[in-house]
Short mmCIF file of C-alpha atoms and ligand atoms in Angstrom, two decimals:
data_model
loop_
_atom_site.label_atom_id
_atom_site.label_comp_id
_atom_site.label_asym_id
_atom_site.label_seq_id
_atom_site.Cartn_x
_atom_site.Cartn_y
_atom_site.Cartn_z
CA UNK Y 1 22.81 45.82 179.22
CA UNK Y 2 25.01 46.82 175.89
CA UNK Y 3 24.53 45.34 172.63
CA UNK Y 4 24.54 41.61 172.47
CA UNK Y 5 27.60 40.76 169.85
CA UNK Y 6 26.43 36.70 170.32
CA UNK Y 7 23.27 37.30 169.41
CA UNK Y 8 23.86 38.75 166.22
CA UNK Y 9 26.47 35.82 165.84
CA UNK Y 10 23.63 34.16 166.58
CA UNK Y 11 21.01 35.51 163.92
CA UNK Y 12 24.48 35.08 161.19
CA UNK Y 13 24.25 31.47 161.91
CA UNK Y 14 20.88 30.78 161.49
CA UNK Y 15 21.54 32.06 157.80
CA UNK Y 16 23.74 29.22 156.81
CA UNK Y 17 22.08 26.45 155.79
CA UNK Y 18 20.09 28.77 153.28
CA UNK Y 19 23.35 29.74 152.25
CA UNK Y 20 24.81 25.86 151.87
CA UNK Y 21 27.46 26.94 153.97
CA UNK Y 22 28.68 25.30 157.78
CA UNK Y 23 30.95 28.12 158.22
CA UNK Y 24 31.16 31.66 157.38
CA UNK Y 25 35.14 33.56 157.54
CA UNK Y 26 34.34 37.55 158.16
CA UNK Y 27 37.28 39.62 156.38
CA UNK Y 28 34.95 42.76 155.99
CA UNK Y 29 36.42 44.48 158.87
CA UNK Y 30 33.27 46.36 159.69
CA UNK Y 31 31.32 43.07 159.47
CA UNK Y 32 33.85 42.19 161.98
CA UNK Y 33 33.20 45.04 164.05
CA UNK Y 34 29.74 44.23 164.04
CA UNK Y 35 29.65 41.23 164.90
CA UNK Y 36 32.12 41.11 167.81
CA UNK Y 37 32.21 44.67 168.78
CA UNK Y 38 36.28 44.83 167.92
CA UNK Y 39 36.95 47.92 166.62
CA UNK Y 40 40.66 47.43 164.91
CA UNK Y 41 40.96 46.22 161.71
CA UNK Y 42 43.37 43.46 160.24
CA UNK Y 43 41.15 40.65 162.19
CA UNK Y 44 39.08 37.86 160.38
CA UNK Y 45 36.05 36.36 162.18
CA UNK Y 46 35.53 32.93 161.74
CA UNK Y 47 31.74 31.86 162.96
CA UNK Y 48 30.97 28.39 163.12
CA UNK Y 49 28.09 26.63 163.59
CA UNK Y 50 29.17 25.63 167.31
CA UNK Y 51 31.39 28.69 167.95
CA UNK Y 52 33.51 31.50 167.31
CA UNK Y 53 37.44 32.89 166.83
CA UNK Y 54 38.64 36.14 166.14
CA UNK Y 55 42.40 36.27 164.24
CA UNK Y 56 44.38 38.83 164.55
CA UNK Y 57 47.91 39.77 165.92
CA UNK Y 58 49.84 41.22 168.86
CA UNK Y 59 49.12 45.02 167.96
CA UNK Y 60 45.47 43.95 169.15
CA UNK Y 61 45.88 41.69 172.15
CA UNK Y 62 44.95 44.30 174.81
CA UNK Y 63 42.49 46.29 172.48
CA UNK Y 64 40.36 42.83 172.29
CA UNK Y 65 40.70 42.01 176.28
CA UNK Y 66 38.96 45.80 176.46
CA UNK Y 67 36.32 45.12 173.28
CA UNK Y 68 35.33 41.49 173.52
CA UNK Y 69 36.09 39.65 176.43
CA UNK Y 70 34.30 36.43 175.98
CA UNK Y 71 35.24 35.69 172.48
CA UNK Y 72 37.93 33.26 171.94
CA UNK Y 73 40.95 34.85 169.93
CA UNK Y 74 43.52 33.15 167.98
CA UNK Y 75 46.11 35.59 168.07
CA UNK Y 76 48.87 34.50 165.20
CA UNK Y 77 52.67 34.11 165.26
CA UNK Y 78 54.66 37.07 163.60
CA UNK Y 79 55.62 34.76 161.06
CA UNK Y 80 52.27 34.05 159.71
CA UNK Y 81 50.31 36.08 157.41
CA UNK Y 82 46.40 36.29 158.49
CA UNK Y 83 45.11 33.87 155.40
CA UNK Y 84 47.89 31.27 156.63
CA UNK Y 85 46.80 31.13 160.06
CA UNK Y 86 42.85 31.19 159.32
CA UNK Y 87 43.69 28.46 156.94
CA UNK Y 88 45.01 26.45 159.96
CA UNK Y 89 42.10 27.11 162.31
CA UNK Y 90 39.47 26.37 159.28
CA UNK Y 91 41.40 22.83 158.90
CA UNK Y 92 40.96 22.44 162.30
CA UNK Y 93 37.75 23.33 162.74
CA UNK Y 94 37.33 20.17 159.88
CA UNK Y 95 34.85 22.37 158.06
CA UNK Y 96 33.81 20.91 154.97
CA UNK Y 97 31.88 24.04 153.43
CA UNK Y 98 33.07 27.75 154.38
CA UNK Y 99 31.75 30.63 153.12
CA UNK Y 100 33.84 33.64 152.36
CA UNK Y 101 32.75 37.28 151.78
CA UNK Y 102 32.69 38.04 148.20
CA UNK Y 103 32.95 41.43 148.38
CA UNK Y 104 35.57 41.25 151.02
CA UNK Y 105 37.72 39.51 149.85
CA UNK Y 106 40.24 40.22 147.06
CA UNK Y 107 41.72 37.07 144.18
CA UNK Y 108 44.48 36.96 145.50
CA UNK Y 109 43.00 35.96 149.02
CA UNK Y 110 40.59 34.13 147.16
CA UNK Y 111 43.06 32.19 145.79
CA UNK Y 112 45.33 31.42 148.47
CA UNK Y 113 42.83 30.52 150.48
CA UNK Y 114 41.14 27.41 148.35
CA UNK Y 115 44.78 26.42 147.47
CA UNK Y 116 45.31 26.07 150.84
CA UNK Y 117 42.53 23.94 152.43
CA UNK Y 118 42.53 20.95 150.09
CA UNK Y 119 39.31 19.44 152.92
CA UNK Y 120 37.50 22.40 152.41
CA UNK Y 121 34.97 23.95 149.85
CA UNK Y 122 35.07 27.03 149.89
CA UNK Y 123 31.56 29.01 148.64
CA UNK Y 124 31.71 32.80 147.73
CA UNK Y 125 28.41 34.54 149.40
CA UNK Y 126 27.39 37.71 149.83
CA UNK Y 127 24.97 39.97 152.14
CA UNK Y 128 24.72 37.80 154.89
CA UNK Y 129 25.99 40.12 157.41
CA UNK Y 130 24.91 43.18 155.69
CA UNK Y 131 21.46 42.42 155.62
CA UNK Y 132 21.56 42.00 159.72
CA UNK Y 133 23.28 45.19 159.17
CA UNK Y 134 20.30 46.47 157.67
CA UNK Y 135 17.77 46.25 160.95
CA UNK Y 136 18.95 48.84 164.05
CA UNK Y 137 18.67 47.89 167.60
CA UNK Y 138 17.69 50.35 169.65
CA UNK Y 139 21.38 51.22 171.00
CA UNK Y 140 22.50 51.69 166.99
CA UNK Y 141 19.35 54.19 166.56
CA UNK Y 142 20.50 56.15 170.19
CA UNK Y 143 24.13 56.33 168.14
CA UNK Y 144 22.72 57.17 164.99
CA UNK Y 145 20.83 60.22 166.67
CA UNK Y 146 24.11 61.27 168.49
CA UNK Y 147 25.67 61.39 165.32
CA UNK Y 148 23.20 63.54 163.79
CA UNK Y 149 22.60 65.96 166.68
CA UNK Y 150 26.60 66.28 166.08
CA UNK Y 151 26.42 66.99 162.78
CA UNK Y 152 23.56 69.87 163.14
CA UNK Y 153 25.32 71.73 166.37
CA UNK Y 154 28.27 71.41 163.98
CA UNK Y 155 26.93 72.98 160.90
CA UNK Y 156 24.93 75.57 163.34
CA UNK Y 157 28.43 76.66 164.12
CA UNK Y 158 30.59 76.68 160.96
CA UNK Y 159 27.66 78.37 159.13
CA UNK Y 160 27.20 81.23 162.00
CA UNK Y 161 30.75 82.33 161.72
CA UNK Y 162 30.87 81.55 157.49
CA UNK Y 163 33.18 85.15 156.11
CA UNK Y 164 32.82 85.58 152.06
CA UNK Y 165 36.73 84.58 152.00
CA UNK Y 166 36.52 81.64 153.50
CA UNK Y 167 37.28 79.06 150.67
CA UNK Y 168 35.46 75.65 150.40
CA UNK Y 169 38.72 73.80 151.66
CA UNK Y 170 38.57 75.87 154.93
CA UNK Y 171 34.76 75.47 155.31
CA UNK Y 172 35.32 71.78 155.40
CA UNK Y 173 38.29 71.91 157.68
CA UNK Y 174 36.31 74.15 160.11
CA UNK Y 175 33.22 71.16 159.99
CA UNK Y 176 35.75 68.42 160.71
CA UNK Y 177 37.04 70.85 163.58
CA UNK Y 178 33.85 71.59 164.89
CA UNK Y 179 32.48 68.27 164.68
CA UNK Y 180 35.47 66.63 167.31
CA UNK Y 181 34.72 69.48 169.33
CA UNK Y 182 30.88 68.61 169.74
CA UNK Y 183 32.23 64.65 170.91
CA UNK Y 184 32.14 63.26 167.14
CA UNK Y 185 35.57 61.24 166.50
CA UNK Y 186 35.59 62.93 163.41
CA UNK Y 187 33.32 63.65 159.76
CA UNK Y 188 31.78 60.29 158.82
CA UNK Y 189 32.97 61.22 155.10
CA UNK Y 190 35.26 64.26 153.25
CA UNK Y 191 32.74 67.09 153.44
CA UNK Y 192 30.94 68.35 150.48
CA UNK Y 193 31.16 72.00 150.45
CA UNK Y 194 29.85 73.40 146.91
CA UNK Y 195 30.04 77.22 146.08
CA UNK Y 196 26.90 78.09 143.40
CA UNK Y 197 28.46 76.18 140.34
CA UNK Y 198 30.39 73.74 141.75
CA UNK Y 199 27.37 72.07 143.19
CA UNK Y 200 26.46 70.74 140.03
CA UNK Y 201 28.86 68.20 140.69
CA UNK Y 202 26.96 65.64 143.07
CA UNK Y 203 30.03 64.71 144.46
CA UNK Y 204 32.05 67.93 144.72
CA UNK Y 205 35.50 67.49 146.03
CA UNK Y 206 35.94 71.56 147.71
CA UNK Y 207 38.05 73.82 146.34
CA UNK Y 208 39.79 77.58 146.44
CA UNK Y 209 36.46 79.07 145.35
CA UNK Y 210 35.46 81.45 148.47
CA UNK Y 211 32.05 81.49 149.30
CA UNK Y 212 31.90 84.86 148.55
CA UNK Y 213 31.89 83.93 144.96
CA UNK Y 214 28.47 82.96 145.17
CA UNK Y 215 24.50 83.56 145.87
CA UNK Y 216 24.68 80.02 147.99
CA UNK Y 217 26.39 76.94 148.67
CA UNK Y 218 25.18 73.33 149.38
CA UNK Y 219 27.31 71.35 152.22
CA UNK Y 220 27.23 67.73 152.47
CA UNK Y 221 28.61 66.35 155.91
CA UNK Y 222 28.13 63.78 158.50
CA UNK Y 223 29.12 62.63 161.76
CA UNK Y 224 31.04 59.40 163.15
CA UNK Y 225 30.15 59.94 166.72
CA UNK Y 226 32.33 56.50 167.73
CA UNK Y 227 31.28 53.85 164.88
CA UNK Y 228 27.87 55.14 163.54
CA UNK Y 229 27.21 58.01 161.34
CA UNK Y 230 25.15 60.93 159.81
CA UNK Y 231 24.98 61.80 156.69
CA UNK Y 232 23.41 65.29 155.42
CA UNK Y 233 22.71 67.88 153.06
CA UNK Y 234 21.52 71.53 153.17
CA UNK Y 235 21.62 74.50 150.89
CA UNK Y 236 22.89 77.61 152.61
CA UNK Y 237 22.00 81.22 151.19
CA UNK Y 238 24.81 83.37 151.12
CA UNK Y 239 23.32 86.06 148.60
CA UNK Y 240 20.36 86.85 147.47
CA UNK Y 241 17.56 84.22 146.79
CA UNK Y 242 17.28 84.24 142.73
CA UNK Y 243 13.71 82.73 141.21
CA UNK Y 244 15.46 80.06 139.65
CA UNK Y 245 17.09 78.80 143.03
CA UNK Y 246 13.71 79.63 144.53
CA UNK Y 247 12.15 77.35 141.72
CA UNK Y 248 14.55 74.72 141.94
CA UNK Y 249 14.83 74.44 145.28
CA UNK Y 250 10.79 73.73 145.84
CA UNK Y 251 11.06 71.17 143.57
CA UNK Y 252 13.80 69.16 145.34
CA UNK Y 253 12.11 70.34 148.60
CA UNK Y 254 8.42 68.98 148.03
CA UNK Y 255 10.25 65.67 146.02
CA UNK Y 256 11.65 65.59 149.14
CA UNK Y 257 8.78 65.69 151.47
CA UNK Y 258 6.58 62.92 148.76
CA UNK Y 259 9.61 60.63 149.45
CA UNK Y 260 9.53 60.69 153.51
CA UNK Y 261 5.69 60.76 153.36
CA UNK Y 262 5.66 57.21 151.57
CA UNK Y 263 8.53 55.82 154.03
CA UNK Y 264 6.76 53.22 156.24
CA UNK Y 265 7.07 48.67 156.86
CA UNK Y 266 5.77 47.19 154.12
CA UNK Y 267 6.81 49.91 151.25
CA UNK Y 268 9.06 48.78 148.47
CA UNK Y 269 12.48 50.97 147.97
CA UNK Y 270 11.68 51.38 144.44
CA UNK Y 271 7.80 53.39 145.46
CA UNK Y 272 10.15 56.13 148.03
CA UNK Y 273 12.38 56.60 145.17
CA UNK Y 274 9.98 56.98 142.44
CA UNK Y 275 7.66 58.92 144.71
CA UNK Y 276 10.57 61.57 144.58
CA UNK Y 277 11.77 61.01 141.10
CA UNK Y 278 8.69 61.05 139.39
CA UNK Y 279 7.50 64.69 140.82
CA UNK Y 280 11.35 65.70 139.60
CA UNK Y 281 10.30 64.32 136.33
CA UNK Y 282 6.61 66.30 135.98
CA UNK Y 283 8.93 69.43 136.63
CA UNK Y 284 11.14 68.94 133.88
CA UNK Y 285 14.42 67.85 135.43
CA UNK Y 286 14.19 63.82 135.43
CA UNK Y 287 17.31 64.26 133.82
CA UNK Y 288 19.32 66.57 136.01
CA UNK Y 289 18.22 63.80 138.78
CA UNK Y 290 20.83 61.26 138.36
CA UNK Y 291 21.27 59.21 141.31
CA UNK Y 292 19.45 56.74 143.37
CA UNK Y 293 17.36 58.99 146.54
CA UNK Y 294 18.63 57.25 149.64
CA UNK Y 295 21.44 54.57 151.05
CA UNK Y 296 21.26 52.87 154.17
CA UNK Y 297 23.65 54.46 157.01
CA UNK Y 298 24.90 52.89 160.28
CA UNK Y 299 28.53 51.68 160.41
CA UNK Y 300 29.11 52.89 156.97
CA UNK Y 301 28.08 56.02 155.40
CA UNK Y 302 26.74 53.99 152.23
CA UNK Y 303 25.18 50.87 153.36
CA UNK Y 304 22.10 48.47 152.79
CA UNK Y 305 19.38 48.92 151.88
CA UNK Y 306 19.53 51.16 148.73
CA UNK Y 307 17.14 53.73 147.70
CA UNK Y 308 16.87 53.38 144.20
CA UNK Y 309 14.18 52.73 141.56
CA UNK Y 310 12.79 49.52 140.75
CA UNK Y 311 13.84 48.18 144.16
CA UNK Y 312 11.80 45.68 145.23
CA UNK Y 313 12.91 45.26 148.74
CA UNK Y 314 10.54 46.23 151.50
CA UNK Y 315 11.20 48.57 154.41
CA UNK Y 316 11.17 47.19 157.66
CA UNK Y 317 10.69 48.87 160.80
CA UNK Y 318 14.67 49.90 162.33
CA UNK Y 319 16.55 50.71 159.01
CA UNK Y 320 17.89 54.05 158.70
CA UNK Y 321 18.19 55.31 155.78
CA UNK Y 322 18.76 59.10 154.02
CA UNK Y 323 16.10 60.36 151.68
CA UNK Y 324 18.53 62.71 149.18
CA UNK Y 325 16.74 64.03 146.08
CA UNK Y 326 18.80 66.60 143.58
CA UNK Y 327 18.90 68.66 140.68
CA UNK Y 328 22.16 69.52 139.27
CA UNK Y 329 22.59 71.74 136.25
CA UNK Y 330 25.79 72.22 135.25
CA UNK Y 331 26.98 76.06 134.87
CA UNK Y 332 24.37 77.43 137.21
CA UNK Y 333 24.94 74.73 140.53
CA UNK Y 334 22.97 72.13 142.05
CA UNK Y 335 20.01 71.68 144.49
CA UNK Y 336 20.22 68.44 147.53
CA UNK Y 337 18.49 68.31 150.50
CA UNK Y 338 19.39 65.09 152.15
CA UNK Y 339 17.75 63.76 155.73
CA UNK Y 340 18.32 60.75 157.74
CA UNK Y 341 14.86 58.80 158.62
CA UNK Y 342 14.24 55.98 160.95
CA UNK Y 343 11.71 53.74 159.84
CA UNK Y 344 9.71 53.39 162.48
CA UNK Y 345 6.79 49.96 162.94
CA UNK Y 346 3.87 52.90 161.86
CA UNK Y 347 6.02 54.92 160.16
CA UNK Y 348 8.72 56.76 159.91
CA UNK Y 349 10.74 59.39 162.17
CA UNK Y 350 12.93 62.39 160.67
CA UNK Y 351 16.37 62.42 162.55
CA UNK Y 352 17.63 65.32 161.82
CA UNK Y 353 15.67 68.60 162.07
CA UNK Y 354 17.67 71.54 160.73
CA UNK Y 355 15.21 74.16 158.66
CA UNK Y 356 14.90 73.24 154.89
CA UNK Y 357 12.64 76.00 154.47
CA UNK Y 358 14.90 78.17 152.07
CA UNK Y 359 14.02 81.76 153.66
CA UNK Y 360 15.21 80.34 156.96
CA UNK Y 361 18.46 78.79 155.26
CA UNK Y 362 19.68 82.43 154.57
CA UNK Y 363 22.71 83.37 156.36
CA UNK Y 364 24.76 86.82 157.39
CA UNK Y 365 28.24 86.22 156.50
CA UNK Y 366 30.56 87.28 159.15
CA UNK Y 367 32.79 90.57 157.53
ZN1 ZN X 401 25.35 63.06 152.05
ZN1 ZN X 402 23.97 60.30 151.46
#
């Protein structure tokens, strides 16, 4: 048995009538892809409450034979635009409230749309899907740790061959590389690859600056092995381990290590993060801490639930989420060690299991 696209159709429906809604029209294309197991984009879903159609066009007719069998497609004449023909299909569906995807869905859209169905009301929601997005089935967690063994026979790679020349660009070029060649389809994001200063920028875009330039570097990559992803950070030595990246470090580390500890059902978002922020804070750095610990992953790279403080929302056994505390002070470089974690229904499961211990992170660059 493979995943069950109906049922989560299913579990979306049950949603609606919280929602005040009959009707929901999908244009978030992973939603989509979620929900139906269609991986092309372009497509709107439109679940009803007794049924389902998929729009899209010729480019996909074969592509959703192969994907989704059993759902019923509406595939649309050349001459009609998507919103056009899911405007006809909504009228004939006679659905009297439809929600639409606020955050999918552009003005413009928004605007053709309720100009176009004059029987129709048409309610903006939000979240619906995402939060079924939220909970992994079993076959999303065996794809979630594919992704992440990818990522760490990846990284074991690129860093056992790292040369001091080798700029950041071609670091990241060699993880994208090495990544398809372990069976990932490709990085799940553009790989952070931050020589000494440069990782004081949290989001480092790499650069010309050769990793011999530096005492260490921190790389931040993932995984897409077909739809699902990893996402992870380590600090690599490439020098000599100074007292203040020694200090630093043991301080993100054991933030780190507070965080997972606290990760089980039942937990708010807000207690992981602050368990993490607030031993950053008795050290001196609250301020060099500047984003939230942890995101959701799955069929995005950021996704809900968010790690952030004052969160209220409560872990539940099945989300996935990375646990990334940081230190970044600008002119000397930055400190993030980032881990995926399953929450599990006692506790909680580290995915990925590369060292963070910084003595074993120290590597002999290749001459
Ligand atoms: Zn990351
Ligand atoms: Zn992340």
């Amino acid at each position: 048995m493979g995943i069950n696209f109906q049922q989560r159709r299913d579990r979306l429906r049950r949603k609606f009538r919280q929602a005040g809604i009959e009707s929901l029209l999908v244009t978030n294309f992973t939603n989509v892809t979620y929900l139906t197991g269609f991986t092309g984009e372009d497509s709107y879903l439109l679940v009803r409450s007794d049924g389902d159609l998929l729009i899209s066009d010729s480019r996909f007719t074969v592509q959703l034979q192969e994907e989704c069998p059993d759902l019923d497609v509406k595939i649309r004449p050349r001459t009609q635009g998507i919103v056009q023909s899911s405007i006809k299909a909504i009228e004939k569906a006679k659905i009297a409230t439809l929600g639409v995807e606020s955050t999918a869905m552009n003005v413009a859209v928004y605007q053709r749309l309720t100009g176009g169905l004059s029987k129709t009301k048409v309610e903006p929601v939000s979240g619906l899907v995402e939060s079924l997005r939220e909970i992994k089935d079993k076959f999303e967690i065996q794809a979630i740790r594919r992704a992440v063994r990818q990522a760490e026979r990846a990284i074991l790679s690129v860093t056992a061959g790292l040369m001091p020349d080798q700029t950041e660009l071609q670091v990241a070029a060699d993880i994208e590389h090495t990544i398809r060649r372990f069976g990932g389809r490709k990085c799940s994001f553009p790989s952070i690859v931050a020589v000494g200063p440069r990782a004081a920028l949290p989001h480092a875009t790499p650069t010309e600056r050769t990793i011999g330039e530096s005492d260490f570097v921190l790389i931040d990559w993932g995984a897409r092995e077909k739809q699902y992803v990893s996402d992870l950070t380590r600090i690599f030595v490439t020098g000599r381990i100074s007292p203040k990246l020694e200090r630093i470090y043991g301080i993100v580390l054991e933030a780190q290590r507070r965080a997972i500890r606290k990760i089980r059902p039942g937990v708010s978002m807000g207690e992981v993060d602050s368990a993490a922020r607030s031993y950053i804070d008795q050290s001196g750095h609250g301020k060099n801490f500047g984003h939230g610990l942890g995101h959701g992953i799955g069929l995005d790279v950021h996704e809900s639930p968010r790690l952030v403080d004052g969160q209220k929302q409560l872990l539940k056994a099945g989300m996935v989420v990375t646990v990334e505390p940081g230190i970044y002070l600008p002119g000397w470089g930055g400190v993030r060690i980032e881990d995926d974690v399953l929450v599990t229904r006692d506790g909680h499961e580290v995915l990925s299991s590369l060292t963070k211990e910084l003595e074993d992170s120290v590597l002999s660059l290749a001459i």
